[in-house]
Amino acid sequence: MNENLISDICLYIDDNVNDSISIDDIASVFHFNKFHLMRKFKECTGLTINQYINSRKIQNSMHEIAYTDDSMLKVALNNGFNSLEYFSEQFTRIVGLSPSKFRKFSLVHGSLPFEQGGKDMDKLEQIQTDLAELKELKKIISGLQSSAFENNNDKNDVKVPVKVLTRQSDKKAA
């Protein structure tokens, strides 16, 4: 496998995360045996392909939960989950809070756009910050994967961190 393949797979997943995407689909697009692809992805990232897909879906759903008043079922369906229970289980496992507790946390810290007194410019700046953080995450993944291939002779395990975007606020929870 060449050194950019894992990065390309991550970008492909990011671009198609809201579609019904499977390991077979990814293997077909990149013309690799799925078992070989799964093993190399895990070696380079520390995550299985499904873990990476779910973490990206959850990251997208975090934004939806924080920025909309959509039902949790709608958020789950919008982000490629077929079951509210599975979505909630994965969300809680990855974020450490249930989706409803995450929404309450977001409300307390003033990050929802429909909160009274919110300013459109503040929301726009926050969205721009979030997008910049996502771009930074892609660069980090690409850089770590490149160094993983360079250090492959040392058999170093390089884990790609899955950065969970959280809101930082000057307000203190009561």
Tab-separated table of N, CA and C in Angstrom:
chain	number	residue	atom	x	y	z
A	1	MET	N	0.847	-1.192	0.000
A	1	MET	CA	0.000	0.000	0.000
A	1	MET	C	0.880	1.238	0.000
A	2	ASN	N	0.501	2.218	-0.787
A	2	ASN	CA	1.311	3.433	-0.793
A	2	ASN	C	0.941	4.308	0.404
A	3	GLU	N	1.797	5.259	0.680
A	3	GLU	CA	1.663	6.045	1.909
A	3	GLU	C	0.451	6.968	1.933
A	4	ASN	N	-0.159	7.253	0.810
A	4	ASN	CA	-1.324	8.142	0.797
A	4	ASN	C	-2.653	7.398	0.814
A	5	LEU	N	-2.618	6.075	0.741
A	5	LEU	CA	-3.856	5.319	0.630
A	5	LEU	C	-4.758	5.496	1.851
A	6	ILE	N	-4.219	5.381	3.033
A	6	ILE	CA	-5.044	5.500	4.241
A	6	ILE	C	-5.625	6.902	4.331
A	7	SER	N	-4.828	7.896	4.010
A	7	SER	CA	-5.318	9.270	3.998
A	7	SER	C	-6.441	9.428	2.975
A	8	ASP	N	-6.269	8.839	1.803
A	8	ASP	CA	-7.305	8.896	0.769
A	8	ASP	C	-8.587	8.191	1.232
A	9	ILE	N	-8.433	7.088	1.935
A	9	ILE	CA	-9.597	6.368	2.452
A	9	ILE	C	-10.331	7.236	3.468
A	10	CYS	N	-9.584	7.876	4.355
A	10	CYS	CA	-10.202	8.767	5.350
A	10	CYS	C	-10.953	9.909	4.670
A	11	LEU	N	-10.349	10.482	3.658
A	11	LEU	CA	-11.016	11.564	2.927
A	11	LEU	C	-12.252	11.062	2.196
A	12	TYR	N	-12.159	9.866	1.616
A	12	TYR	CA	-13.316	9.268	0.949
A	12	TYR	C	-14.452	9.060	1.947
A	13	ILE	N	-14.113	8.530	3.117
A	13	ILE	CA	-15.123	8.325	4.162
A	13	ILE	C	-15.731	9.659	4.567
A	14	ASP	N	-14.898	10.668	4.782
A	14	ASP	CA	-15.391	11.987	5.171
A	14	ASP	C	-16.347	12.559	4.125
A	15	ASP	N	-16.015	12.366	2.854
A	15	ASP	CA	-16.857	12.888	1.776
A	15	ASP	C	-18.172	12.129	1.631
A	16	ASN	N	-18.200	10.874	2.066
A	16	ASN	CA	-19.374	10.014	1.870
A	16	ASN	C	-19.985	9.534	3.174
A	17	VAL	N	-19.653	10.191	4.269
A	17	VAL	CA	-20.036	9.694	5.584
A	17	VAL	C	-21.556	9.621	5.780
A	18	ASN	N	-22.313	10.457	5.122
A	18	ASN	CA	-23.761	10.434	5.300
A	18	ASN	C	-24.452	9.447	4.371
A	19	ASP	N	-23.702	8.833	3.472
A	19	ASP	CA	-24.252	7.795	2.606
A	19	ASP	C	-24.121	6.455	3.315
A	20	SER	N	-24.824	5.479	2.795
A	20	SER	CA	-24.671	4.128	3.317
A	20	SER	C	-23.375	3.580	2.720
A	21	ILE	N	-22.326	3.581	3.512
A	21	ILE	CA	-20.988	3.224	3.033
A	21	ILE	C	-20.511	1.996	3.805
A	22	SER	N	-19.994	1.028	3.081
A	22	SER	CA	-19.535	-0.208	3.716
A	22	SER	C	-18.058	-0.437	3.403
A	23	ILE	N	-17.482	-1.382	4.115
A	23	ILE	CA	-16.086	-1.745	3.879
A	23	ILE	C	-15.939	-2.324	2.473
A	24	ASP	N	-16.945	-3.082	2.036
A	24	ASP	CA	-16.906	-3.626	0.676
A	24	ASP	C	-16.864	-2.506	-0.358
A	25	ASP	N	-17.656	-1.440	-0.122
A	25	ASP	CA	-17.656	-0.293	-1.033
A	25	ASP	C	-16.273	0.343	-1.104
A	26	ILE	N	-15.677	0.555	0.054
A	26	ILE	CA	-14.358	1.193	0.126
A	26	ILE	C	-13.317	0.327	-0.564
A	27	ALA	N	-13.344	-0.984	-0.299
A	27	ALA	CA	-12.392	-1.902	-0.925
A	27	ALA	C	-12.554	-1.885	-2.441
A	28	SER	N	-13.792	-1.808	-2.894
A	28	SER	CA	-14.051	-1.774	-4.332
A	28	SER	C	-13.530	-0.480	-4.965
A	29	VAL	N	-13.775	0.650	-4.317
A	29	VAL	CA	-13.325	1.937	-4.843
A	29	VAL	C	-11.803	1.990	-4.934
A	30	PHE	N	-11.128	1.432	-3.928
A	30	PHE	CA	-9.667	1.515	-3.881
A	30	PHE	C	-8.977	0.263	-4.436
A	31	HIS	N	-9.757	-0.702	-4.934
A	31	HIS	CA	-9.231	-1.892	-5.601
A	31	HIS	C	-8.295	-2.703	-4.713
A	32	PHE	N	-8.750	-2.961	-3.476
A	32	PHE	CA	-7.989	-3.779	-2.548
A	32	PHE	C	-8.886	-4.840	-1.946
A	33	ASN	N	-8.284	-5.920	-1.523
A	33	ASN	CA	-8.983	-6.938	-0.767
A	33	ASN	C	-9.451	-6.303	0.552
A	34	LYS	N	-10.703	-6.512	0.920
A	34	LYS	CA	-11.239	-5.820	2.095
A	34	LYS	C	-10.525	-6.214	3.390
A	35	PHE	N	-10.100	-7.459	3.503
A	35	PHE	CA	-9.425	-7.889	4.724
A	35	PHE	C	-8.035	-7.257	4.853
A	36	HIS	N	-7.335	-7.173	3.743
A	36	HIS	CA	-6.026	-6.506	3.722
A	36	HIS	C	-6.199	-5.020	4.050
A	37	LEU	N	-7.212	-4.404	3.453
A	37	LEU	CA	-7.498	-2.992	3.687
A	37	LEU	C	-7.845	-2.738	5.157
A	38	MET	N	-8.682	-3.599	5.735
A	38	MET	CA	-9.078	-3.437	7.146
A	38	MET	C	-7.862	-3.556	8.060
A	39	ARG	N	-6.985	-4.519	7.773
A	39	ARG	CA	-5.798	-4.724	8.610
A	39	ARG	C	-4.856	-3.529	8.536
A	40	LYS	N	-4.604	-3.032	7.321
A	40	LYS	CA	-3.701	-1.888	7.161
A	40	LYS	C	-4.288	-0.624	7.787
A	41	PHE	N	-5.586	-0.421	7.632
A	41	PHE	CA	-6.233	0.756	8.219
A	41	PHE	C	-6.086	0.724	9.743
A	42	LYS	N	-6.341	-0.429	10.338
A	42	LYS	CA	-6.230	-0.582	11.795
A	42	LYS	C	-4.781	-0.369	12.250
A	43	GLU	N	-3.819	-0.896	11.506
A	43	GLU	CA	-2.410	-0.716	11.859
A	43	GLU	C	-2.013	0.760	11.846
A	44	CYS	N	-2.517	1.490	10.880
A	44	CYS	CA	-2.106	2.885	10.714
A	44	CYS	C	-2.869	3.856	11.594
A	45	THR	N	-4.122	3.562	11.875
A	45	THR	CA	-4.950	4.533	12.601
A	45	THR	C	-5.268	4.124	14.034
A	46	GLY	N	-5.173	2.840	14.323
A	46	GLY	CA	-5.572	2.368	15.643
A	46	GLY	C	-7.073	2.151	15.742
A	47	LEU	N	-7.788	2.409	14.661
A	47	LEU	CA	-9.236	2.234	14.621
A	47	LEU	C	-9.603	1.278	13.499
A	48	THR	N	-10.712	0.583	13.679
A	48	THR	CA	-11.240	-0.168	12.553
A	48	THR	C	-11.915	0.831	11.615
A	49	ILE	N	-12.153	0.411	10.390
A	49	ILE	CA	-12.823	1.295	9.434
A	49	ILE	C	-14.205	1.669	9.961
A	50	ASN	N	-14.923	0.701	10.513
A	50	ASN	CA	-16.257	0.999	11.056
A	50	ASN	C	-16.198	1.963	12.233
A	51	GLN	N	-15.196	1.834	13.084
A	51	GLN	CA	-15.045	2.786	14.188
A	51	GLN	C	-14.806	4.187	13.649
A	52	TYR	N	-13.980	4.297	12.620
A	52	TYR	CA	-13.712	5.603	12.034
A	52	TYR	C	-14.979	6.176	11.404
A	53	ILE	N	-15.710	5.356	10.658
A	53	ILE	CA	-16.957	5.820	10.037
A	53	ILE	C	-17.925	6.299	11.109
A	54	ASN	N	-18.124	5.497	12.146
A	54	ASN	CA	-19.055	5.889	13.214
A	54	ASN	C	-18.604	7.152	13.941
A	55	SER	N	-17.306	7.291	14.167
A	55	SER	CA	-16.819	8.492	14.855
A	55	SER	C	-17.066	9.739	14.011
A	56	ARG	N	-16.902	9.633	12.694
A	56	ARG	CA	-17.178	10.780	11.811
A	56	ARG	C	-18.673	11.092	11.776
A	57	LYS	N	-19.507	10.047	11.751
A	57	LYS	CA	-20.955	10.261	11.779
A	57	LYS	C	-21.369	10.936	13.085
A	58	ILE	N	-20.785	10.488	14.177
A	58	ILE	CA	-21.111	11.072	15.484
A	58	ILE	C	-20.640	12.517	15.538
A	59	GLN	N	-19.475	12.792	14.999
A	59	GLN	CA	-18.973	14.167	14.997
A	59	GLN	C	-19.923	15.077	14.225
A	60	ASN	N	-20.417	14.621	13.079
A	60	ASN	CA	-21.392	15.401	12.322
A	60	ASN	C	-22.689	15.568	13.099
A	61	SER	N	-23.111	14.504	13.764
A	61	SER	CA	-24.367	14.577	14.519
A	61	SER	C	-24.246	15.526	15.706
A	62	MET	N	-23.051	15.651	16.266
A	62	MET	CA	-22.848	16.591	17.374
A	62	MET	C	-23.199	18.006	16.930
A	63	HIS	N	-22.805	18.357	15.735
A	63	HIS	CA	-23.113	19.684	15.208
A	63	HIS	C	-24.614	19.856	15.015
A	64	GLU	N	-25.252	18.810	14.499
A	64	GLU	CA	-26.692	18.880	14.298
A	64	GLU	C	-27.440	19.006	15.622
A	65	ILE	N	-27.013	18.244	16.603
A	65	ILE	CA	-27.663	18.304	17.914
A	65	ILE	C	-27.491	19.686	18.522
A	66	ALA	N	-26.295	20.246	18.387
A	66	ALA	CA	-26.004	21.546	18.987
A	66	ALA	C	-26.635	22.698	18.223
A	67	TYR	N	-26.791	22.567	16.902
A	67	TYR	CA	-27.222	23.695	16.083
A	67	TYR	C	-28.676	23.637	15.619
A	68	THR	N	-29.367	22.531	15.841
A	68	THR	CA	-30.765	22.444	15.416
A	68	THR	C	-31.626	21.959	16.568
A	69	ASP	N	-32.915	22.049	16.358
A	69	ASP	CA	-33.838	21.474	17.341
A	69	ASP	C	-34.488	20.212	16.777
A	70	ASP	N	-33.834	19.583	15.785
A	70	ASP	CA	-34.327	18.343	15.197
A	70	ASP	C	-34.413	17.254	16.264
A	71	SER	N	-35.352	16.339	16.077
A	71	SER	CA	-35.472	15.208	16.998
A	71	SER	C	-34.222	14.336	16.881
A	72	MET	N	-33.949	13.563	17.918
A	72	MET	CA	-32.784	12.682	17.893
A	72	MET	C	-32.920	11.641	16.790
A	73	LEU	N	-34.154	11.186	16.525
A	73	LEU	CA	-34.359	10.233	15.443
A	73	LEU	C	-33.977	10.854	14.106
A	74	LYS	N	-34.391	12.090	13.882
A	74	LYS	CA	-34.046	12.765	12.626
A	74	LYS	C	-32.529	12.942	12.509
A	75	VAL	N	-31.884	13.328	13.595
A	75	VAL	CA	-30.424	13.481	13.590
A	75	VAL	C	-29.771	12.137	13.261
A	76	ALA	N	-30.258	11.068	13.890
A	76	ALA	CA	-29.701	9.737	13.642
A	76	ALA	C	-29.850	9.366	12.167
A	77	LEU	N	-31.033	9.544	11.628
A	77	LEU	CA	-31.283	9.195	10.226
A	77	LEU	C	-30.476	10.074	9.279
A	78	ASN	N	-30.373	11.370	9.586
A	78	ASN	CA	-29.593	12.290	8.752
A	78	ASN	C	-28.126	11.899	8.682
A	79	ASN	N	-27.644	11.210	9.694
A	79	ASN	CA	-26.228	10.865	9.776
A	79	ASN	C	-25.956	9.391	9.506
A	80	GLY	N	-26.909	8.735	8.836
A	80	GLY	CA	-26.667	7.378	8.360
A	80	GLY	C	-26.891	6.265	9.354
A	81	PHE	N	-27.538	6.550	10.465
A	81	PHE	CA	-27.874	5.498	11.423
A	81	PHE	C	-29.310	5.058	11.164
A	82	ASN	N	-29.538	3.754	11.117
A	82	ASN	CA	-30.874	3.232	10.845
A	82	ASN	C	-31.696	3.017	12.103
A	83	SER	N	-31.060	3.165	13.247
A	83	SER	CA	-31.724	2.891	14.513
A	83	SER	C	-31.347	3.962	15.534
A	84	LEU	N	-32.350	4.481	16.216
A	84	LEU	CA	-32.097	5.475	17.261
A	84	LEU	C	-31.296	4.851	18.404
A	85	GLU	N	-31.581	3.594	18.707
A	85	GLU	CA	-30.883	2.918	19.799
A	85	GLU	C	-29.393	2.761	19.496
A	86	TYR	N	-29.076	2.345	18.262
A	86	TYR	CA	-27.672	2.179	17.885
A	86	TYR	C	-26.962	3.536	17.854
A	87	PHE	N	-27.645	4.546	17.327
A	87	PHE	CA	-27.087	5.902	17.310
A	87	PHE	C	-26.770	6.354	18.729
A	88	SER	N	-27.727	6.202	19.623
A	88	SER	CA	-27.541	6.637	21.009
A	88	SER	C	-26.399	5.871	21.678
A	89	GLU	N	-26.325	4.580	21.416
A	89	GLU	CA	-25.254	3.749	21.982
A	89	GLU	C	-23.886	4.209	21.488
A	90	GLN	N	-23.759	4.427	20.177
A	90	GLN	CA	-22.490	4.862	19.601
A	90	GLN	C	-22.130	6.272	20.059
A	91	PHE	N	-23.113	7.152	20.101
A	91	PHE	CA	-22.890	8.532	20.534
A	91	PHE	C	-22.355	8.541	21.965
A	92	THR	N	-23.011	7.789	22.844
A	92	THR	CA	-22.605	7.736	24.254
A	92	THR	C	-21.212	7.137	24.390
A	93	ARG	N	-20.911	6.097	23.617
A	93	ARG	CA	-19.600	5.457	23.686
A	93	ARG	C	-18.498	6.415	23.246
A	94	ILE	N	-18.749	7.175	22.187
A	94	ILE	CA	-17.714	8.040	21.620
A	94	ILE	C	-17.597	9.364	22.365
A	95	VAL	N	-18.723	9.986	22.693
A	95	VAL	CA	-18.725	11.320	23.300
A	95	VAL	C	-18.657	11.264	24.818
A	96	GLY	N	-19.226	10.219	25.395
A	96	GLY	CA	-19.249	10.128	26.853
A	96	GLY	C	-20.525	10.682	27.466
A	97	LEU	N	-21.412	11.193	26.632
A	97	LEU	CA	-22.715	11.694	27.053
A	97	LEU	C	-23.759	11.155	26.091
A	98	SER	N	-24.979	10.974	26.582
A	98	SER	CA	-26.053	10.602	25.670
A	98	SER	C	-26.357	11.798	24.776
A	99	PRO	N	-26.993	11.575	23.634
A	99	PRO	CA	-27.325	12.698	22.758
A	99	PRO	C	-28.181	13.765	23.453
A	100	SER	N	-29.146	13.343	24.253
A	100	SER	CA	-29.992	14.337	24.934
A	100	SER	C	-29.213	15.112	25.988
A	101	LYS	N	-28.306	14.455	26.702
A	101	LYS	CA	-27.475	15.176	27.677
A	101	LYS	C	-26.522	16.126	26.961
A	102	PHE	N	-26.016	15.724	25.801
A	102	PHE	CA	-25.150	16.594	25.022
A	102	PHE	C	-25.915	17.843	24.593
A	103	ARG	N	-27.183	17.681	24.169
A	103	ARG	CA	-27.994	18.839	23.773
A	103	ARG	C	-28.217	19.755	24.975
A	104	LYS	N	-28.514	19.186	26.126
A	104	LYS	CA	-28.708	20.005	27.330
A	104	LYS	C	-27.426	20.750	27.676
A	105	PHE	N	-26.293	20.074	27.564
A	105	PHE	CA	-25.003	20.703	27.822
A	105	PHE	C	-24.785	21.860	26.858
A	106	SER	N	-25.119	21.646	25.598
A	106	SER	CA	-24.976	22.698	24.590
A	106	SER	C	-25.874	23.884	24.906
A	107	LEU	N	-27.088	23.614	25.363
A	107	LEU	CA	-28.014	24.690	25.720
A	107	LEU	C	-27.484	25.511	26.891
A	108	VAL	N	-26.967	24.828	27.899
A	108	VAL	CA	-26.451	25.513	29.084
A	108	VAL	C	-25.279	26.415	28.717
A	109	HIS	N	-24.454	25.951	27.771
A	109	HIS	CA	-23.273	26.715	27.383
A	109	HIS	C	-23.512	27.652	26.212
A	110	GLY	N	-24.769	27.786	25.810
A	110	GLY	CA	-25.126	28.806	24.833
A	110	GLY	C	-24.629	28.582	23.430
A	111	SER	N	-24.526	27.341	22.974
A	111	SER	CA	-23.989	27.134	21.640
A	111	SER	C	-25.049	26.882	20.580
A	112	LEU	N	-26.310	26.812	20.966
A	112	LEU	CA	-27.336	26.554	19.970
A	112	LEU	C	-27.756	27.838	19.283
A	113	PRO	N	-27.940	27.804	17.976
A	113	PRO	CA	-28.272	29.018	17.240
A	113	PRO	C	-29.660	29.549	17.530
A	114	PHE	N	-30.565	28.702	18.026
A	114	PHE	CA	-31.917	29.177	18.283
A	114	PHE	C	-32.090	29.677	19.711
A	115	GLU	N	-31.001	29.765	20.448
A	115	GLU	CA	-31.069	30.303	21.800
A	115	GLU	C	-31.420	31.789	21.744
A	116	GLN	N	-32.234	32.223	22.663
A	116	GLN	CA	-32.618	33.629	22.682
A	116	GLN	C	-31.395	34.493	22.937
A	117	GLY	N	-31.339	35.607	22.217
A	117	GLY	CA	-30.241	36.547	22.407
A	117	GLY	C	-28.990	36.191	21.629
A	118	GLY	N	-29.000	35.058	20.908
A	118	GLY	CA	-27.817	34.681	20.131
A	118	GLY	C	-27.638	35.626	18.956
A	119	LYS	N	-26.409	35.861	18.555
A	119	LYS	CA	-26.117	36.764	17.445
A	119	LYS	C	-25.658	35.953	16.247
A	120	ASP	N	-26.169	36.325	15.071
A	120	ASP	CA	-25.819	35.597	13.862
A	120	ASP	C	-24.319	35.628	13.592
A	121	MET	N	-23.659	36.728	13.862
A	121	MET	CA	-22.214	36.809	13.618
A	121	MET	C	-21.453	35.830	14.505
A	122	ASP	N	-21.883	35.702	15.760
A	122	ASP	CA	-21.234	34.750	16.658
A	122	ASP	C	-21.384	33.337	16.121
A	123	LYS	N	-22.568	33.012	15.604
A	123	LYS	CA	-22.813	31.683	15.055
A	123	LYS	C	-21.936	31.450	13.827
A	124	LEU	N	-21.855	32.438	12.972
A	124	LEU	CA	-21.035	32.312	11.768
A	124	LEU	C	-19.572	32.106	12.136
A	125	GLU	N	-19.075	32.872	13.101
A	125	GLU	CA	-17.684	32.714	13.532
A	125	GLU	C	-17.450	31.325	14.109
A	126	GLN	N	-18.431	30.814	14.879
A	126	GLN	CA	-18.277	29.483	15.466
A	126	GLN	C	-18.265	28.418	14.378
A	127	ILE	N	-19.117	28.550	13.392
A	127	ILE	CA	-19.144	27.599	12.286
A	127	ILE	C	-17.817	27.627	11.534
A	128	GLN	N	-17.286	28.825	11.296
A	128	GLN	CA	-15.995	28.940	10.619
A	128	GLN	C	-14.886	28.300	11.438
A	129	THR	N	-14.931	28.473	12.750
A	129	THR	CA	-13.951	27.843	13.635
A	129	THR	C	-14.063	26.333	13.558
A	130	ASP	N	-15.306	25.828	13.584
A	130	ASP	CA	-15.514	24.382	13.505
A	130	ASP	C	-14.986	23.822	12.190
A	131	LEU	N	-15.224	24.516	11.095
A	131	LEU	CA	-14.729	24.066	9.793
A	131	LEU	C	-13.201	24.065	9.760
A	132	ALA	N	-12.601	25.090	10.356
A	132	ALA	CA	-11.138	25.149	10.411
A	132	ALA	C	-10.588	23.971	11.226
A	133	GLU	N	-11.278	23.620	12.323
A	133	GLU	CA	-10.837	22.491	13.138
A	133	GLU	C	-10.955	21.180	12.366
A	134	LEU	N	-12.009	21.037	11.568
A	134	LEU	CA	-12.157	19.825	10.757
A	134	LEU	C	-11.039	19.723	9.722
A	135	LYS	N	-10.687	20.853	9.097
A	135	LYS	CA	-9.588	20.849	8.133
A	135	LYS	C	-8.276	20.503	8.817
A	136	GLU	N	-8.089	21.023	10.026
A	136	GLU	CA	-6.875	20.721	10.790
A	136	GLU	C	-6.809	19.231	11.114
A	137	LEU	N	-7.955	18.649	11.459
A	137	LEU	CA	-8.008	17.220	11.755
A	137	LEU	C	-7.578	16.403	10.547
A	138	LYS	N	-8.022	16.788	9.352
A	138	LYS	CA	-7.625	16.074	8.138
A	138	LYS	C	-6.115	16.171	7.929
A	139	LYS	N	-5.527	17.350	8.200
A	139	LYS	CA	-4.079	17.506	8.058
A	139	LYS	C	-3.337	16.632	9.059
A	140	ILE	N	-3.858	16.573	10.290
A	140	ILE	CA	-3.224	15.746	11.325
A	140	ILE	C	-3.253	14.287	10.909
A	141	ILE	N	-4.408	13.837	10.423
A	141	ILE	CA	-4.535	12.447	9.997
A	141	ILE	C	-3.555	12.162	8.870
A	142	SER	N	-3.495	13.050	7.899
A	142	SER	CA	-2.576	12.857	6.772
A	142	SER	C	-1.127	12.813	7.241
A	143	GLY	N	-0.744	13.719	8.123
A	143	GLY	CA	0.626	13.774	8.633
A	143	GLY	C	0.999	12.553	9.441
A	144	LEU	N	0.091	12.099	10.302
A	144	LEU	CA	0.381	10.926	11.123
A	144	LEU	C	0.485	9.678	10.268
A	145	GLN	N	-0.372	9.597	9.264
A	145	GLN	CA	-0.328	8.421	8.415
A	145	GLN	C	0.943	8.406	7.586
A	146	SER	N	1.396	9.556	7.134
A	146	SER	CA	2.648	9.616	6.387
A	146	SER	C	3.812	9.187	7.265
A	147	SER	N	3.823	9.673	8.511
A	147	SER	CA	4.907	9.291	9.411
A	147	SER	C	4.804	7.823	9.799
A	148	ALA	N	3.591	7.275	9.814
A	148	ALA	CA	3.433	5.852	10.124
A	148	ALA	C	4.085	5.002	9.048
A	149	PHE	N	3.935	5.409	7.791
A	149	PHE	CA	4.558	4.663	6.710
A	149	PHE	C	6.066	4.831	6.734
A	150	GLU	N	6.549	6.025	7.085
A	150	GLU	CA	7.991	6.254	7.156
A	150	GLU	C	8.615	5.434	8.265
A	151	ASN	N	7.884	5.277	9.378
A	151	ASN	CA	8.410	4.551	10.535
A	151	ASN	C	7.995	3.091	10.536
A	152	ASN	N	7.460	2.609	9.441
A	152	ASN	CA	6.951	1.253	9.402
A	152	ASN	C	8.030	0.221	9.687
A	153	ASN	N	9.285	0.531	9.363
A	153	ASN	CA	10.372	-0.401	9.637
A	153	ASN	C	10.585	-0.595	11.122
A	154	ASP	N	10.243	0.411	11.923
A	154	ASP	CA	10.389	0.308	13.371
A	154	ASP	C	9.237	-0.431	14.004
A	155	LYS	N	8.181	-0.732	13.221
A	155	LYS	CA	6.971	-1.377	13.733
A	155	LYS	C	6.316	-0.545	14.823
A	156	ASN	N	6.451	0.790	14.735
A	156	ASN	CA	5.792	1.677	15.695
A	156	ASN	C	4.302	1.684	15.425
A	157	ASP	N	3.525	1.619	16.478
A	157	ASP	CA	2.080	1.762	16.337
A	157	ASP	C	1.746	3.232	16.414
A	158	VAL	N	1.231	3.759	15.336
A	158	VAL	CA	0.837	5.162	15.311
A	158	VAL	C	-0.671	5.204	15.354
A	159	LYS	N	-1.210	5.824	16.356
A	159	LYS	CA	-2.650	5.936	16.516
A	159	LYS	C	-3.082	7.315	16.064
A	160	VAL	N	-4.123	7.355	15.273
A	160	VAL	CA	-4.650	8.630	14.819
A	160	VAL	C	-5.733	9.048	15.803
A	161	PRO	N	-5.559	10.200	16.441
A	161	PRO	CA	-6.568	10.623	17.404
A	161	PRO	C	-7.838	11.056	16.667
A	162	VAL	N	-8.973	10.712	17.242
A	162	VAL	CA	-10.236	11.201	16.714
A	162	VAL	C	-10.601	12.382	17.577
A	163	LYS	N	-10.477	13.553	17.003
A	163	LYS	CA	-10.701	14.784	17.742
A	163	LYS	C	-12.200	15.047	17.821
A	164	VAL	N	-12.700	15.174	19.027
A	164	VAL	CA	-14.102	15.490	19.221
A	164	VAL	C	-14.194	16.985	19.446
A	165	LEU	N	-14.957	17.634	18.585
A	165	LEU	CA	-15.098	19.084	18.695
A	165	LEU	C	-16.065	19.412	19.811
A	166	THR	N	-15.653	20.259	20.719
A	166	THR	CA	-16.521	20.682	21.810
A	166	THR	C	-16.533	22.193	21.864
A	167	ARG	N	-17.538	22.705	22.444
A	167	ARG	CA	-17.686	24.143	22.578
A	167	ARG	C	-16.930	24.619	23.811
A	168	GLN	N	-16.286	25.754	23.684
A	168	GLN	CA	-15.691	26.407	24.828
A	168	GLN	C	-16.428	27.713	25.025
A	169	SER	N	-16.822	27.975	26.240
A	169	SER	CA	-17.624	29.142	26.508
A	169	SER	C	-17.102	29.875	27.724
A	170	ASP	N	-17.298	31.182	27.736
A	170	ASP	CA	-16.924	31.963	28.911
A	170	ASP	C	-17.969	31.809	30.003
A	171	LYS	N	-19.159	31.334	29.641
A	171	LYS	CA	-20.226	31.172	30.630
A	171	LYS	C	-19.946	29.967	31.496
A	172	LYS	N	-20.313	30.040	32.722
A	172	LYS	CA	-20.163	28.924	33.651
A	172	LYS	C	-21.541	28.316	33.865
A	173	ALA	N	-21.591	26.978	33.929
A	173	ALA	CA	-22.864	26.298	34.194
A	173	ALA	C	-23.247	26.584	35.634
A	174	ALA	N	-24.526	26.844	35.844
A	174	ALA	CA	-25.018	27.170	37.192
A	174	ALA	C	-25.098	25.947	38.050
